[in-house]
Each structure stands twice: as structure tokens, then as C-alpha cells.
Tab-separated table of C-alpha atoms in Angstrom:
chain	number	residue	atom	x	y	z
A	1017	MET	CA	-25.622	8.608	27.724
A	1018	PRO	CA	-25.235	6.331	24.785
A	1019	ALA	CA	-28.294	5.924	22.583
A	1020	SER	CA	-30.550	3.049	22.899
A	1021	LYS	CA	-30.644	0.306	20.436
A	1022	ALA	CA	-33.978	1.505	19.015
A	1023	GLN	CA	-32.622	4.952	18.885
A	1024	GLN	CA	-29.541	3.683	17.005
A	1025	ALA	CA	-31.667	1.834	14.420
A	1026	ILE	CA	-33.662	4.942	13.763
A	1027	THR	CA	-30.526	7.048	13.324
A	1028	LEU	CA	-29.028	4.450	11.060
A	1029	ALA	CA	-32.330	4.343	8.892
A	1030	ARG	CA	-32.304	8.155	8.676
A	1031	ARG	CA	-28.582	8.383	7.815
A	1032	LYS	CA	-29.007	5.580	5.047
A	1033	GLN	CA	-31.798	7.728	3.524
A	1034	LEU	CA	-29.663	10.936	3.761
A	1035	VAL	CA	-26.869	9.282	2.012
A	1036	GLU	CA	-29.217	8.122	-0.883
A	1037	LEU	CA	-30.749	11.671	-1.387
A	1038	ARG	CA	-27.318	13.087	-1.381
A	1039	ARG	CA	-26.179	10.898	-4.091
A	1040	GLN	CA	-28.950	11.978	-6.110
A	1041	GLY	CA	-27.703	15.624	-5.698
A	1042	VAL	CA	-30.497	16.623	-3.223
A	1043	HIS	CA	-29.663	19.769	-1.114
A	1044	TYR	CA	-29.621	19.780	2.584
A	1045	ASP	CA	-32.473	22.524	2.484
A	1046	ASP	CA	-34.577	20.358	0.326
A	1047	GLN	CA	-37.810	19.512	2.187
A	1048	ARG	CA	-37.115	15.606	1.441
A	1049	ILE	CA	-34.093	15.806	3.698
A	1050	LEU	CA	-35.827	17.747	6.367
A	1051	ASP	CA	-38.570	15.549	6.347
A	1052	LEU	CA	-36.155	12.779	7.562
A	1053	GLY	CA	-36.377	14.474	10.907
A	1054	TYR	CA	-33.634	17.162	10.764
A	1055	ALA	CA	-34.331	20.390	12.425
A	1056	THR	CA	-32.290	22.441	10.065
A	1057	PRO	CA	-30.011	22.065	6.819
A	1058	SER	CA	-27.193	22.657	9.186
A	1059	ALA	CA	-28.157	19.584	11.249
A	1060	ALA	CA	-28.424	17.303	8.202
A	1061	SER	CA	-25.068	18.543	6.894
A	1062	LYS	CA	-23.403	17.829	10.240
A	1063	ASP	CA	-24.933	14.355	10.334
A	1064	MET	CA	-23.584	13.764	6.770
A	1065	ILE	CA	-20.166	14.590	7.946
A	1066	ARG	CA	-20.477	12.155	10.766
A	1067	VAL	CA	-21.542	9.346	8.202
A	1068	LEU	CA	-18.527	10.121	5.994
A	1069	LYS	CA	-16.104	10.161	9.061
A	1070	GLN	CA	-17.401	6.760	10.273
A	1071	ARG	CA	-16.759	5.395	6.791
A	1072	ARG	CA	-13.338	6.722	6.630
A	1073	ASP	CA	-12.548	5.265	9.903
A	1074	GLU	CA	-13.976	1.868	8.961
A	1075	GLN	CA	-11.779	1.958	5.844
A	1076	ASP	CA	-8.603	2.875	7.695
A	1077	ALA	CA	-9.299	-0.099	10.091
A	1078	GLU	CA	-9.710	-2.403	7.119
A	1079	ILE	CA	-6.461	-1.116	5.639
A	1080	SER	CA	-4.626	-1.428	8.833
A	1081	VAL	CA	-5.668	-5.134	9.334
A	1082	TYR	CA	-4.774	-5.801	5.607
A	1083	ARG	CA	-1.288	-4.093	6.198
A	1084	GLN	CA	-0.826	-6.286	9.345
A	1085	GLN	CA	-1.634	-9.529	7.570
A	1086	GLU	CA	0.691	-8.798	4.612
A	1087	ASN	CA	3.559	-7.667	6.854
A	1088	GLU	CA	3.181	-11.188	8.620
A	1089	ARG	CA	2.960	-12.904	5.422
A	1090	LEU	CA	6.197	-11.278	4.369
A	1091	ASP	CA	7.918	-12.119	7.616
A	1092	ASP	CA	6.915	-15.780	7.176
A	1093	GLU	CA	8.475	-15.497	3.706
A	1094	LEU	CA	11.732	-14.316	5.011
A	1095	ASN	CA	11.839	-17.054	7.619
A	1096	ARG	CA	11.374	-19.743	4.864
A	1097	LEU	CA	14.121	-18.015	2.678
A	1098	GLU	CA	16.191	-17.960	5.655
A	1099	GLY	CA	15.888	-21.809	5.878
A	1100	LEU	CA	16.475	-22.403	2.412
A	1101	ALA	CA	19.578	-20.197	2.415
A	1102	ALA	CA	20.902	-22.162	5.496
A	1103	ALA	CA	20.330	-25.447	3.544
A	1104	ALA	CA	22.115	-24.178	0.602
A	1105	HIS	CA	25.061	-23.115	2.600
A	1106	THR	CA	25.166	-26.669	4.017
A	1107	VAL	CA	25.571	-28.003	0.710
A	1108	LEU	CA	28.193	-25.580	-0.216
A	1109	ASN	CA	30.352	-26.527	3.096
A	1110	ASN	CA	29.945	-30.317	2.349
A	1111	ARG	CA	32.395	-32.430	0.188
A	1112	HIS	CA	30.830	-33.963	-2.957
A	1113	ILE	CA	32.542	-36.922	-4.434
A	1114	LEU	CA	31.898	-37.739	-8.080
A	1115	VAL	CA	30.241	-41.266	-8.388
A	1116	ASN	CA	29.339	-43.174	-11.586
A	1117	ASN	CA	27.263	-46.402	-11.397
A	1118	GLY	CA	27.977	-46.623	-7.663
A	1119	ARG	CA	31.711	-46.205	-8.092
A	1120	VAL	CA	33.902	-43.449	-6.942
A	1121	ILE	CA	35.502	-41.762	-9.946
A	1122	LEU	CA	39.259	-41.265	-9.181
A	1123	HIS	CA	41.430	-38.568	-10.689
A	1124	PRO	CA	43.683	-40.206	-13.470
A	1125	GLU	CA	46.953	-38.453	-12.297
A	1126	THR	CA	46.436	-38.213	-8.406
A	1127	ASP	CA	44.436	-41.386	-7.843
A	1128	GLN	CA	42.343	-39.295	-5.525
A	1129	PRO	CA	38.508	-38.972	-5.611
A	1130	MET	CA	37.218	-36.461	-7.901
A	1131	GLU	CA	35.023	-33.570	-6.648
A	1132	ASP	CA	31.568	-33.219	-7.909
A	1133	ASP	CA	30.981	-29.480	-8.728
A	1134	ALA	CA	27.148	-29.957	-9.693
A	1135	PRO	CA	25.872	-29.824	-6.212
A	1136	VAL	CA	27.900	-26.767	-5.384
A	1137	LEU	CA	26.761	-25.012	-8.424
A	1138	GLN	CA	23.242	-25.695	-7.900
A	1139	ALA	CA	23.606	-24.484	-4.368
A	1140	ILE	CA	25.021	-21.220	-5.697
A	1141	ASP	CA	22.235	-20.950	-8.198
A	1142	ARG	CA	19.619	-21.389	-5.246
A	1143	LEU	CA	21.350	-18.673	-3.149
A	1144	VAL	CA	21.133	-16.149	-5.981
A	1145	LYS	CA	17.444	-16.802	-6.347
A	1146	ILE	CA	17.025	-16.488	-2.613
A	1147	GLU	CA	18.880	-13.157	-2.656
A	1148	GLU	CA	16.359	-12.056	-5.279
A	1149	ALA	CA	13.249	-13.086	-3.540
A	1150	ARG	CA	14.499	-11.244	-0.524
A	1151	ARG	CA	14.964	-8.125	-2.773
A	1152	ARG	CA	11.381	-8.506	-3.919
A	1153	ASN	CA	10.041	-8.870	-0.365
A	1154	GLY	CA	11.781	-5.730	0.670
A	1155	GLU	CA	10.342	-3.845	-2.192
A	1156	ARG	CA	6.889	-5.437	-1.395
A	1157	ARG	CA	7.089	-4.140	2.189
A	1158	ALA	CA	8.311	-0.691	1.259
A	1159	LYS	CA	5.408	-0.218	-0.998
A	1160	LEU	CA	2.855	-1.735	1.473
A	1161	ASN	CA	3.953	0.630	4.336
A	1162	GLY	CA	4.599	3.677	2.328
A	1163	LEU	CA	8.265	3.761	2.874
A	1164	ASP	CA	9.119	4.664	-0.744
A	1165	MET	CA	10.194	8.247	-1.274
A	1166	PRO	CA	8.364	10.247	-3.806
A	1167	VAL	CA	10.108	11.009	-7.041
A	1168	LYS	CA	10.615	14.580	-8.107
A	1169	ALA	CA	11.682	15.584	-11.738
A	1170	GLU	CA	13.627	18.682	-12.438
A	1171	VAL	CA	13.993	20.369	-15.690
A	1172	THR	CA	17.566	21.657	-16.429
A	1173	GLY	CA	19.408	22.903	-19.389
A	1174	ALA	CA	22.205	21.244	-21.558
A	1175	ALA	CA	24.617	18.891	-19.357
A	1176	GLY	CA	22.542	19.549	-16.361
A	1177	GLY	CA	23.055	23.153	-16.274
A	1178	PRO	CA	20.636	26.116	-15.916
A	1179	LEU	CA	18.269	26.888	-18.365
A	1180	ALA	CA	18.830	29.900	-20.864
A	1181	PHE	CA	15.926	32.172	-21.073
A	1182	SER	CA	17.241	35.192	-22.801
A	1183	THR	CA	16.645	34.127	-26.246
A	1184	ALA	CA	13.311	32.037	-25.751
A	1185	ASP	CA	10.280	33.525	-27.128
A	1186	PRO	CA	7.241	34.422	-24.773
A	1187	ASP	CA	5.167	31.165	-25.916
A	1188	LYS	CA	8.094	28.941	-25.431
A	1189	LEU	CA	8.647	30.312	-21.876
A	1190	SER	CA	4.885	30.057	-21.056
A	1191	ALA	CA	4.939	26.351	-22.144
A	1192	LEU	CA	8.185	25.689	-20.209
A	1193	ILE	CA	6.560	27.223	-17.003
A	1194	ALA	CA	3.460	25.244	-17.427
A	1195	ALA	CA	5.644	22.046	-17.686
A	1196	THR	CA	7.606	22.777	-14.747
A	1197	SER	CA	4.583	23.631	-12.626
A	1198	ARG	CA	3.156	20.005	-13.657
A	1199	LEU	CA	6.385	18.487	-12.568
A	1200	ASP	CA	6.508	20.070	-9.245
A	1201	THR	CA	3.109	18.907	-8.234
A	1202	ASP	CA	3.237	15.913	-6.143
A	1203	ALA	CA	-0.480	15.148	-5.901
A	1204	PRO	CA	-3.769	16.933	-6.524
A	1205	THR	CA	-4.834	19.304	-3.922
A	1206	ASN	CA	-8.265	18.992	-2.201
A	1207	THR	CA	-9.901	22.372	-2.539
A	1208	ALA	CA	-13.062	21.454	-0.707
A	1209	THR	CA	-14.032	23.668	2.133
A	1210	SER	CA	-12.896	22.115	5.375
A	1211	THR	CA	-15.425	21.312	8.200
A	1212	PRO	CA	-15.159	21.746	11.960
A	1213	GLU	CA	-14.981	18.936	14.379
A	1214	GLU	CA	-18.349	17.545	15.023
A	1215	ASP	CA	-20.171	16.406	18.171
A	1216	ASP	CA	-20.206	12.796	19.539
A	1217	GLU	CA	-21.520	10.445	16.940
A	1218	ASP	CA	-23.831	8.661	19.455
A	1219	GLU	CA	-26.151	11.983	19.892
A	1220	ASP	CA	-29.264	12.261	17.858
A	1221	PRO	CA	-28.281	14.968	15.165
A	1222	ALA	CA	-31.790	15.533	14.040
A	1223	GLY	CA	-32.366	18.331	16.589
């Protein structure tokens, strides 16, 4: 049965005080934490885990909403770029006559209207800029959605061949091993002790 609004308010207030005490470095077996209404230090620890899990879920939800909004914005940008590209292609396909002071300029040899290259060149320049904007859009989308592959570095010898260790002194070998170990590490590892799954968040954890 879900907790009543009054019980939820009490639990929220107790958890707020628990978080504040833990920020101050107070241990779970400290009487100040037990006086909040926790039966045991273990009960206080489990309630703290619930608080952290709830905050993590809230942050994940905010990130998901932000990612969705950014993806929609990027979609709108691509649609606008598509419209600009279509307009530029229309300019490329049209015939442009060179005009000066309202008069058509004729070719001196053929006596035919001369083509105006300026609109064509401007349309080509616009298409190049549109392609660049599309590329940036794709890069932004890849970063936003975590699609970029991690970059790994590799230490090799001359011309990309294997390293020669036979003539290296021990100090150089130790330094090289340390360097390659750092290069092969993708991200810091969380060495904190894992915690088991907890009970339903709605229950009163004080008991």
C-alpha cells in the first residue's frame, strides 16, 4: 500500500536531514543519524541508497528529455537545409541572362543573349555551405547520442613495427609499460563496493 501524503512528507524531511549529515561526514552508526528515526545503521544506509537511486533516475530522465529536444531541433535544422538546397538547385537549373541598365547584353560574335554566371556561382557557394552545415549537424547528433567510437592509442616501434625490448634498460621498460597502461585505460574504474537491490522506495525505511 502506498504511503500517505503525511508519511511521504515525514520520509522526505528525514531523508533531507540524512543527506545533510552524510555530506558532513557523519557515519551511519552516529547517534545523530539514528535519532532521525532509523532502527539500525543498516536501515539508514539502505535509505541513503534509495535517495541516490531516485536522484540518478531523475537526472537520467532530464538527460533523456534534453536529448529528445536536441534531436528534434537537429531534425528541424535538416529540414530547413533541405529547403535551402532545393532553392539553390532551382537557381542552378534556371537560365540567367546578363542584363545591364534594363537591356539584355548580347554576345558580340553570336548576337545571342549572354549568360549571367553570377547567380550560378552564388548557388554553388550556397550548396557548399549547406553541405558543411549538414556535416556539423551529423557530428552534433553523433555526440549527443553517444554514437562516436572511443579512440584507442597504440604504442609501436619504428615504421609501425613491434617494439624492440632486448636492448632497453629496466627503467625505460618500466616507464614504457606505465605509459601503455595509461593509454589502454578507456575510463576510470569505480572501485566502490556495490550494493544490492533495495526494497520498494515507498516503504518506510526507518524500521
